[in-house]
mmCIF file of N, CA, C and O in Angstrom:
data_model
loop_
_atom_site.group_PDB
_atom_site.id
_atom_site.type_symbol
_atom_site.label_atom_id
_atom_site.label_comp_id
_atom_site.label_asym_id
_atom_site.label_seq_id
_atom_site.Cartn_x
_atom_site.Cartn_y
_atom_site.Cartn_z
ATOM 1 N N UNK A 778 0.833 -1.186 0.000
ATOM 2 C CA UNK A 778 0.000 0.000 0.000
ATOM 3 C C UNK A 778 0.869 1.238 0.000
ATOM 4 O O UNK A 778 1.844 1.330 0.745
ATOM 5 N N UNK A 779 0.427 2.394 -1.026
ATOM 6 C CA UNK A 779 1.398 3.581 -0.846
ATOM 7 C C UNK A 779 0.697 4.331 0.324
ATOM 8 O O UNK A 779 -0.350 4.011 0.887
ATOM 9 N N UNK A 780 1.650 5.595 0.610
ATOM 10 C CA UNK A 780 1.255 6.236 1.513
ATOM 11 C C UNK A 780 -0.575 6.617 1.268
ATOM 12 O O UNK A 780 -1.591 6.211 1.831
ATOM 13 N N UNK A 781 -0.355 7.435 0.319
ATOM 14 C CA UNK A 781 -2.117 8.007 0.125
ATOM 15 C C UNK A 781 -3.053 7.000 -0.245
ATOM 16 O O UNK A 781 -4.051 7.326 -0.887
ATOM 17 N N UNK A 782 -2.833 5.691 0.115
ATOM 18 C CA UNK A 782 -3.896 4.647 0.427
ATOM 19 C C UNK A 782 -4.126 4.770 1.653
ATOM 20 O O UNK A 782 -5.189 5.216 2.084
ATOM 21 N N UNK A 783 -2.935 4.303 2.543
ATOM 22 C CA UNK A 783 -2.924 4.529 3.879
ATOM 23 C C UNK A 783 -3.884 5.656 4.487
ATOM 24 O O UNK A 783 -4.858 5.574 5.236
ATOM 25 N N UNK A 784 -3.279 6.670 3.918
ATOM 26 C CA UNK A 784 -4.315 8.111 4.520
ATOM 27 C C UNK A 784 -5.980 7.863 4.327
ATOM 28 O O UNK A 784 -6.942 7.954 5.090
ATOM 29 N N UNK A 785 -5.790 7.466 2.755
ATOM 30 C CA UNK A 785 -7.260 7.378 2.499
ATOM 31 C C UNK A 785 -7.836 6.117 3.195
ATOM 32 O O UNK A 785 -9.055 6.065 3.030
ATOM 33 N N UNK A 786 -7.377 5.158 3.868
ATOM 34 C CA UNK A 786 -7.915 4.244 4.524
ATOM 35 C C UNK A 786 -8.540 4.692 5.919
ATOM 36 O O UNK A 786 -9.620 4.363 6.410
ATOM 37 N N UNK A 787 -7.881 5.254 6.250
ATOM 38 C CA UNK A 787 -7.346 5.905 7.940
ATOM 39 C C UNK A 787 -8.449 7.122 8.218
ATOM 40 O O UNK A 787 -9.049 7.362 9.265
ATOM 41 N N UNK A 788 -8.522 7.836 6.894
ATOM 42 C CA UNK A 788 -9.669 8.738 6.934
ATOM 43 C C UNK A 788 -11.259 8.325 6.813
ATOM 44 O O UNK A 788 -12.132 9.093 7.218
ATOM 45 N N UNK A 789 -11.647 6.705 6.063
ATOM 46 C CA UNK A 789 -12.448 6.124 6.250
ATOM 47 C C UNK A 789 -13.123 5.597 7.275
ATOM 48 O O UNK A 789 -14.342 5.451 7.367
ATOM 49 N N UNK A 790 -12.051 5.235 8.263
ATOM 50 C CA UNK A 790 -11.990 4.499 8.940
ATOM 51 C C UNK A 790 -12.175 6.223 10.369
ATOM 52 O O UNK A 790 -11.985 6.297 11.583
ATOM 53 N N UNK A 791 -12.443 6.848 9.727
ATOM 54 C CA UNK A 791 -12.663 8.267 10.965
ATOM 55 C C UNK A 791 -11.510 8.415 11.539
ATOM 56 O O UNK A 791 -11.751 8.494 12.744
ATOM 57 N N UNK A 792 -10.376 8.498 11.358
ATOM 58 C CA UNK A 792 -8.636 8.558 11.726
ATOM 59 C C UNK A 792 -8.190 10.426 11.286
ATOM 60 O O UNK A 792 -8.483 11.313 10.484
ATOM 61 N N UNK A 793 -7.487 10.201 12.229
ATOM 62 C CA UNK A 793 -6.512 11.138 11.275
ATOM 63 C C UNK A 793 -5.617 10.896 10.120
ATOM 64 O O UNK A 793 -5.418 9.697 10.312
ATOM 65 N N UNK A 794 -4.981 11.163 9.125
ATOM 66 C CA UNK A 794 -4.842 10.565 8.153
ATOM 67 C C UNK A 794 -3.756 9.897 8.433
ATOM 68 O O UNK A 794 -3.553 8.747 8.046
ATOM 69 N N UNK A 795 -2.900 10.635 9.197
ATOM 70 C CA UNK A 795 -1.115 10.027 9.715
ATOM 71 C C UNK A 795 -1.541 9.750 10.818
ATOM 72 O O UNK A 795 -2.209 10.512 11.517
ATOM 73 N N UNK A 796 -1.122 8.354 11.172
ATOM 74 C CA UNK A 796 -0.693 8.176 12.370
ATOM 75 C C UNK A 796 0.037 8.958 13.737
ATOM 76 O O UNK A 796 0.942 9.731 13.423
ATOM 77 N N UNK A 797 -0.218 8.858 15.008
ATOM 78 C CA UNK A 797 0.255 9.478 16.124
ATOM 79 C C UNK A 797 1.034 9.006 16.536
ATOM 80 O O UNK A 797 1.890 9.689 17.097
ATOM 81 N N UNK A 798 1.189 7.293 16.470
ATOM 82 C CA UNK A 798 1.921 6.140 17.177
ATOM 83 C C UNK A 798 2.252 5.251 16.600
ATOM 84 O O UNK A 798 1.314 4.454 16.598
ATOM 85 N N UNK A 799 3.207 4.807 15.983
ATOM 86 C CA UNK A 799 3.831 3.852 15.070
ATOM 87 C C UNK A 799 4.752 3.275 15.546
ATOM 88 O O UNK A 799 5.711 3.834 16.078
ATOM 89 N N UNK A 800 4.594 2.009 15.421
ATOM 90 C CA UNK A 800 5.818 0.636 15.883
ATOM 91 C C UNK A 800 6.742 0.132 14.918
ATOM 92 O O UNK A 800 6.436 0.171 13.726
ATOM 93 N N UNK A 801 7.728 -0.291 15.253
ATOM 94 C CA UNK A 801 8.759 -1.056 14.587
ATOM 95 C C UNK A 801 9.216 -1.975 14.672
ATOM 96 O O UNK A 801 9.843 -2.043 15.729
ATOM 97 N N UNK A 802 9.296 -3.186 13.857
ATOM 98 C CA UNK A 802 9.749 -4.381 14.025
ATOM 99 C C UNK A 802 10.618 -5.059 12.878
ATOM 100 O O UNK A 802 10.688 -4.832 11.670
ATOM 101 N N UNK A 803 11.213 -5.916 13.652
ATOM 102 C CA UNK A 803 12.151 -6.547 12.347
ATOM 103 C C UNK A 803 12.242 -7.707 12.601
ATOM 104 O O UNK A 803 11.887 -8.115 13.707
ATOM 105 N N UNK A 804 12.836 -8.703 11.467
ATOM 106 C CA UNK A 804 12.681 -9.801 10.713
ATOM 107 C C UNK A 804 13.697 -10.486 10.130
ATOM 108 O O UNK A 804 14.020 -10.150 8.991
ATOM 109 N N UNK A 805 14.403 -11.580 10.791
ATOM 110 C CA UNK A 805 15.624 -12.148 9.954
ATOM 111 C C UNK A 805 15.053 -13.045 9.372
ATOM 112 O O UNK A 805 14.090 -13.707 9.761
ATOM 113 N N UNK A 806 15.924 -13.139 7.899
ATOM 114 C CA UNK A 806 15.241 -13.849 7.152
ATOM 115 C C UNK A 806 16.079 -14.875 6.352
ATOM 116 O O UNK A 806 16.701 -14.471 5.370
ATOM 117 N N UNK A 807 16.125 -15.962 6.651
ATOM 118 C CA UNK A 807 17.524 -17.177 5.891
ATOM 119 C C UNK A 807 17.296 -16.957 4.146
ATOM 120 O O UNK A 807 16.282 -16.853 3.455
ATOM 121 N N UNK A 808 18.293 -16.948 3.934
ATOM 122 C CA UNK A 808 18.843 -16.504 1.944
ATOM 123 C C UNK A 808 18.897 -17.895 2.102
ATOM 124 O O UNK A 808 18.592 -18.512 3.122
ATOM 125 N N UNK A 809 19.415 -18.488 0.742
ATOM 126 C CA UNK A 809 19.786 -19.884 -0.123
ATOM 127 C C UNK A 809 21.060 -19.559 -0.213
ATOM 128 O O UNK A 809 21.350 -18.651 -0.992
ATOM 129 N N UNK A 810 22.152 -20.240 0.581
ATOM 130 C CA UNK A 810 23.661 -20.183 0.322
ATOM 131 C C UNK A 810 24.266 -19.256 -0.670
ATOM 132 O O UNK A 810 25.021 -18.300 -0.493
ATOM 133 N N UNK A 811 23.541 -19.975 -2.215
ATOM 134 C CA UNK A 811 24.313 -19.053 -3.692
ATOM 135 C C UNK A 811 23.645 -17.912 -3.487
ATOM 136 O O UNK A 811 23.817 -17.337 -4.562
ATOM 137 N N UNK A 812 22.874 -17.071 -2.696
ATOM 138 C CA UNK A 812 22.853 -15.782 -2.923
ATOM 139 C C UNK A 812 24.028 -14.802 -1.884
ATOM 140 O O UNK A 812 23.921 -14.912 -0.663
ATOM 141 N N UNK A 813 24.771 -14.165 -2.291
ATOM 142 C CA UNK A 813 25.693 -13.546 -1.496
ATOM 143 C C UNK A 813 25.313 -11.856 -1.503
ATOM 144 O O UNK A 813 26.157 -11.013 -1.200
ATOM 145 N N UNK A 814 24.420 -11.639 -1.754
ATOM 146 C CA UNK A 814 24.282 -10.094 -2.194
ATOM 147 C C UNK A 814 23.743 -9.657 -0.447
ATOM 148 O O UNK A 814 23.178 -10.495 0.255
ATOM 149 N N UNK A 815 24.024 -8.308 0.015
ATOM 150 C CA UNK A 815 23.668 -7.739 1.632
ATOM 151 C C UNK A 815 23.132 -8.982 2.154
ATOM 152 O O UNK A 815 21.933 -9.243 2.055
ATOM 153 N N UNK A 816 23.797 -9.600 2.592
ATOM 154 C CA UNK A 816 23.413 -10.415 3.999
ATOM 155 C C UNK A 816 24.670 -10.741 4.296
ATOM 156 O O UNK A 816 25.742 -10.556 3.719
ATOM 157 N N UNK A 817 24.289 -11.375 5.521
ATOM 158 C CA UNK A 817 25.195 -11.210 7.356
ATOM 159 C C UNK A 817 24.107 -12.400 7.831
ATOM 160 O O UNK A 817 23.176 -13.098 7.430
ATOM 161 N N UNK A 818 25.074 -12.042 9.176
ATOM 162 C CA UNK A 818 25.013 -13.555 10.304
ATOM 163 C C UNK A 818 23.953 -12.810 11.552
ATOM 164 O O UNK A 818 24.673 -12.133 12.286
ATOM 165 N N UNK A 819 22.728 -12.753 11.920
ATOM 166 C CA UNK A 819 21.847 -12.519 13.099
ATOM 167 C C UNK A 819 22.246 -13.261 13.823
ATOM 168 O O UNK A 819 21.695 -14.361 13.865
ATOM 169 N N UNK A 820 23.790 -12.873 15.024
ATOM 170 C CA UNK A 820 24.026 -14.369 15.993
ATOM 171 C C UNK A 820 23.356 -14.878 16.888
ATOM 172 O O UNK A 820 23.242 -16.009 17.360
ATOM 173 N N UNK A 821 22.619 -13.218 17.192
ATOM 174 C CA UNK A 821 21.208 -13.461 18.230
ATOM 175 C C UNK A 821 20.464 -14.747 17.672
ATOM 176 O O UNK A 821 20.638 -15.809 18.270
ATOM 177 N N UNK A 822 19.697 -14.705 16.628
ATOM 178 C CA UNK A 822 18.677 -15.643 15.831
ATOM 179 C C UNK A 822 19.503 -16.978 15.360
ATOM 180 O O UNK A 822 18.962 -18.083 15.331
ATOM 181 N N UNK A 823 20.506 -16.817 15.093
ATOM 182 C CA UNK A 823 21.392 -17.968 14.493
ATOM 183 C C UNK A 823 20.768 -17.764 13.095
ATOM 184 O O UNK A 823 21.050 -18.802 12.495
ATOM 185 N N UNK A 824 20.041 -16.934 12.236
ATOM 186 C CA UNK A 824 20.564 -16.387 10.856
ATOM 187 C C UNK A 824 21.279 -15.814 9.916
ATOM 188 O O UNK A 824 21.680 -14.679 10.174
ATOM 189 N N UNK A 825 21.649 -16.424 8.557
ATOM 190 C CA UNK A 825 22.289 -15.927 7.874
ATOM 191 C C UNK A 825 21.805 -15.474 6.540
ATOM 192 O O UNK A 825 21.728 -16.128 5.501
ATOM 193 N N UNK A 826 21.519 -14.341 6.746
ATOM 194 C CA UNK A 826 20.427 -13.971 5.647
ATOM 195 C C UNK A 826 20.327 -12.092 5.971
ATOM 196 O O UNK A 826 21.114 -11.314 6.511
ATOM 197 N N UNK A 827 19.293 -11.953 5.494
ATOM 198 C CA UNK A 827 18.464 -10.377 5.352
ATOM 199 C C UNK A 827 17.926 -10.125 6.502
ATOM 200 O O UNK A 827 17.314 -11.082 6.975
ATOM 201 N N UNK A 828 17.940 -8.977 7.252
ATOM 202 C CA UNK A 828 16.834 -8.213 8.248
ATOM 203 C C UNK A 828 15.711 -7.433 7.529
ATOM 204 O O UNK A 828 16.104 -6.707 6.617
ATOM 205 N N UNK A 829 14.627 -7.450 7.732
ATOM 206 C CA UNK A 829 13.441 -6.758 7.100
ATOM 207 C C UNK A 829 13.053 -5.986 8.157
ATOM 208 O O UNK A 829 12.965 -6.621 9.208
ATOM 209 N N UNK A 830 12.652 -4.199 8.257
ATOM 210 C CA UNK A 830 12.624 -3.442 9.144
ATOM 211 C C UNK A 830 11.722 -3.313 8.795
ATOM 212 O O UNK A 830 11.770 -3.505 7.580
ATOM 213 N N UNK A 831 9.866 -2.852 9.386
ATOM 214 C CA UNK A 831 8.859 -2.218 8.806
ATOM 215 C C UNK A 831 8.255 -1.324 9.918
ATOM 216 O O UNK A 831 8.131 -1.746 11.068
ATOM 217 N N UNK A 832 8.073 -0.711 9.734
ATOM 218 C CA UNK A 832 7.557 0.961 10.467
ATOM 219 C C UNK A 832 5.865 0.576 10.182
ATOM 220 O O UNK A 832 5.667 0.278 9.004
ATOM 221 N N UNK A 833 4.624 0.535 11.065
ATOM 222 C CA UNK A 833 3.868 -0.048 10.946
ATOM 223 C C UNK A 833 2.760 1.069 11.985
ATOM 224 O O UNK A 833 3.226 1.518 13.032
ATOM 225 N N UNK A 834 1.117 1.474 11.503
ATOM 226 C CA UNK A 834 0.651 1.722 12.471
ATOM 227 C C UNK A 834 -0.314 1.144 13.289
ATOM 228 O O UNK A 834 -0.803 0.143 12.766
ATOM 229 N N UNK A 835 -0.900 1.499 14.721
ATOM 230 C CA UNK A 835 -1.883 1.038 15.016
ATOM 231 C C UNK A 835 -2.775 -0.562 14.537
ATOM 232 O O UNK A 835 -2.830 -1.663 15.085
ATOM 233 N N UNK A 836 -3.336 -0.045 13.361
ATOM 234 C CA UNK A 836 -3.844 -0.670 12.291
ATOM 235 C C UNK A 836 -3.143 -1.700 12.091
ATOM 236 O O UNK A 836 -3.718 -2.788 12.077
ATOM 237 N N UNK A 837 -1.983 -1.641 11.921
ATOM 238 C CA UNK A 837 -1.074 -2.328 10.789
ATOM 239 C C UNK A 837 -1.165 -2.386 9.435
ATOM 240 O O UNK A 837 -1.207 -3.294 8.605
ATOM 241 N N UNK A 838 -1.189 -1.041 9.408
ATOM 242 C CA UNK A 838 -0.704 -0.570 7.938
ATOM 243 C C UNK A 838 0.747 -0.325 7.760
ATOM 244 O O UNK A 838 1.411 0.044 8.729
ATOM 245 N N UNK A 839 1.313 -0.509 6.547
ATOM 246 C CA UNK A 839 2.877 -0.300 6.459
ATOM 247 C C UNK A 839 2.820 0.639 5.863
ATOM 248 O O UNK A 839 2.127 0.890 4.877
ATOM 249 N N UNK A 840 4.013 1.651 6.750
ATOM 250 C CA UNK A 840 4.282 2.485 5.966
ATOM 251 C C UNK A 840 5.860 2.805 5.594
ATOM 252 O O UNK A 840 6.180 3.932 5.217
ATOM 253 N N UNK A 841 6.530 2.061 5.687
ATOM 254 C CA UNK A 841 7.542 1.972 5.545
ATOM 255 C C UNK A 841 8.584 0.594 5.876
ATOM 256 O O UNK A 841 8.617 -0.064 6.916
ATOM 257 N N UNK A 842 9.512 0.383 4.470
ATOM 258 C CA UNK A 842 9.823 -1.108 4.815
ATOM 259 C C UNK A 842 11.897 -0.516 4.487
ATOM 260 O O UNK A 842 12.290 0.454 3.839
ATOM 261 N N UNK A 843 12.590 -1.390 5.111
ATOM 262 C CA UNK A 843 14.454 -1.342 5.143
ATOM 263 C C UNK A 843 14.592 -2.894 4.975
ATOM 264 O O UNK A 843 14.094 -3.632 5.825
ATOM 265 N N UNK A 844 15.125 -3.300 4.107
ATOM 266 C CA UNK A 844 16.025 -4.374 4.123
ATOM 267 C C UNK A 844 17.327 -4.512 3.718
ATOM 268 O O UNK A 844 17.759 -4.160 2.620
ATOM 269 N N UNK A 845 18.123 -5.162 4.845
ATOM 270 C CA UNK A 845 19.151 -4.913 4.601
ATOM 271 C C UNK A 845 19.936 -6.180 5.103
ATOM 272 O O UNK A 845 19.286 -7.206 5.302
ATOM 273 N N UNK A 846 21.198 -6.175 5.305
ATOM 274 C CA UNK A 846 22.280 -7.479 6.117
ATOM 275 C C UNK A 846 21.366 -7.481 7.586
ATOM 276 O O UNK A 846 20.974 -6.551 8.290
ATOM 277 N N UNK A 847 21.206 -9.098 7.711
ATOM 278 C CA UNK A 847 21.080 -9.500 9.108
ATOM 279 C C UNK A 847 22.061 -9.235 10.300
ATOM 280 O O UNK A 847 21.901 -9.482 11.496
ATOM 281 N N UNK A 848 23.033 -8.713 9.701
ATOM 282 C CA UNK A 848 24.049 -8.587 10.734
ATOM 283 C C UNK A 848 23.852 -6.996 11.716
ATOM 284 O O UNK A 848 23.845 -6.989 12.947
ATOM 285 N N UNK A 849 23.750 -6.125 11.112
ATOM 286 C CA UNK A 849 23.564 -5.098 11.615
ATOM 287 C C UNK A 849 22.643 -4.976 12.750
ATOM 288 O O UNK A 849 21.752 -5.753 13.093
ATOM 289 N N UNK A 850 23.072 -3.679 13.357
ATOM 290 C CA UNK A 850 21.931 -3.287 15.047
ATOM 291 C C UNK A 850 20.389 -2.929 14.615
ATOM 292 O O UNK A 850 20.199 -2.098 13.727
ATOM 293 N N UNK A 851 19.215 -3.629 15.319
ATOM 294 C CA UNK A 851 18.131 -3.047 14.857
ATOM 295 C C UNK A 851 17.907 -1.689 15.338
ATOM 296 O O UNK A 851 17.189 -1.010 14.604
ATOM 297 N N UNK A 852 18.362 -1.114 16.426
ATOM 298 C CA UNK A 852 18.484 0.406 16.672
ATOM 299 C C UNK A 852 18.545 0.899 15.547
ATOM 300 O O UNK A 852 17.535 1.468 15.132
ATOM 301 N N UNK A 853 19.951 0.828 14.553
ATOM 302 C CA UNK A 853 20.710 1.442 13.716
ATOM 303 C C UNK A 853 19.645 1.351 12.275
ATOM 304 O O UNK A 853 19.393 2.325 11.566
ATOM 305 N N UNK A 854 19.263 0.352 12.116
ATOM 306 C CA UNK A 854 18.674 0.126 10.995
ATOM 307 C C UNK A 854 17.378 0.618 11.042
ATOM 308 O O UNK A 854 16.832 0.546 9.941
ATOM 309 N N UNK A 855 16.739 1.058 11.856
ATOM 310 C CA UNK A 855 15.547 1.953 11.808
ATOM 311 C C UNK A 855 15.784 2.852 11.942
ATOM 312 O O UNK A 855 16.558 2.632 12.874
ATOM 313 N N UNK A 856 15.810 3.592 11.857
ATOM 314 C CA UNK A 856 16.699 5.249 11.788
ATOM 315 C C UNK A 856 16.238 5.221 10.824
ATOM 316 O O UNK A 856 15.089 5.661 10.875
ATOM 317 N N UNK A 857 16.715 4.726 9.305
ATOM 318 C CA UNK A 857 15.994 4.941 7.995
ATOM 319 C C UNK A 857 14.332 5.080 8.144
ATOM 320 O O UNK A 857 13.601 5.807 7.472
ATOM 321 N N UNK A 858 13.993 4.262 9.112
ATOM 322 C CA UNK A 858 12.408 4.290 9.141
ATOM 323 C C UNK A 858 11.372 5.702 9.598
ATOM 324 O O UNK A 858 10.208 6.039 9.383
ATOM 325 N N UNK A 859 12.628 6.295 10.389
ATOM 326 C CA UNK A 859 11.695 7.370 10.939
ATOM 327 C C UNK A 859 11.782 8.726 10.781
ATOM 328 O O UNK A 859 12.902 9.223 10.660
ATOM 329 N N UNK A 860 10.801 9.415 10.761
ATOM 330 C CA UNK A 860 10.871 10.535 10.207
ATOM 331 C C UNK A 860 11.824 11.739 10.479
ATOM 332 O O UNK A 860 11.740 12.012 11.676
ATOM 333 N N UNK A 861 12.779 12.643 9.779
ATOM 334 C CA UNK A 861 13.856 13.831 10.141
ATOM 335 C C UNK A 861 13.533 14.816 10.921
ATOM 336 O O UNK A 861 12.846 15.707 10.422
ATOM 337 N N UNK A 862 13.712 14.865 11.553
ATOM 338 C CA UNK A 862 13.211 15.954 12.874
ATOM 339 C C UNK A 862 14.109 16.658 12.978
ATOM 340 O O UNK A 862 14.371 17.009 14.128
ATOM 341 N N UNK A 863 15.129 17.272 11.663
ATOM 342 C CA UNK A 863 15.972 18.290 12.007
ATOM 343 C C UNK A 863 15.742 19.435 11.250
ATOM 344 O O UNK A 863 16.419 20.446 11.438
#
């Protein structure tokens, strides 16, 4: 869903169009050996594969998705997810 689905859902649904409160979660995800492209080792999970980051509201609507190496901090890797406040 793009953003102005989202809105237009949210406004159906008697919402404000953006969200107030949005969660984040992520997702290791095992590759097939022959793929070598961004992935890493999750030692936490014991995966070797992709992290999938998604910025999500209330609802659970997505509004934003990061994938990247499993190896990296999920702190670090949502940062892309959230909005510039400078």
């Amino acid at each position: 869903m793009s953003q102005a689905s989202n809105c237009a859902d949210r406004l159906a649904q008697r919402r404000l169009p953006t969200p107030s409160l949005a969660l984040v979660d992520a997702q290791s995800v095992k590759l097939a050996p022959r793929l070598g492209q961004q992935r890493g080792l999750d030692a936490h999970k014991r995966v070797n594969g992709r992290k999938r980051q998604v910025l999500c509201d209330t609802g659970g609507r997505i509004w934003r998705v990061v994938v990247r190496a499993a190896n990296g901090h999920d702190s670090r890797g949502a940062q892309p997810l959230l909005p510039d406040r400078s």
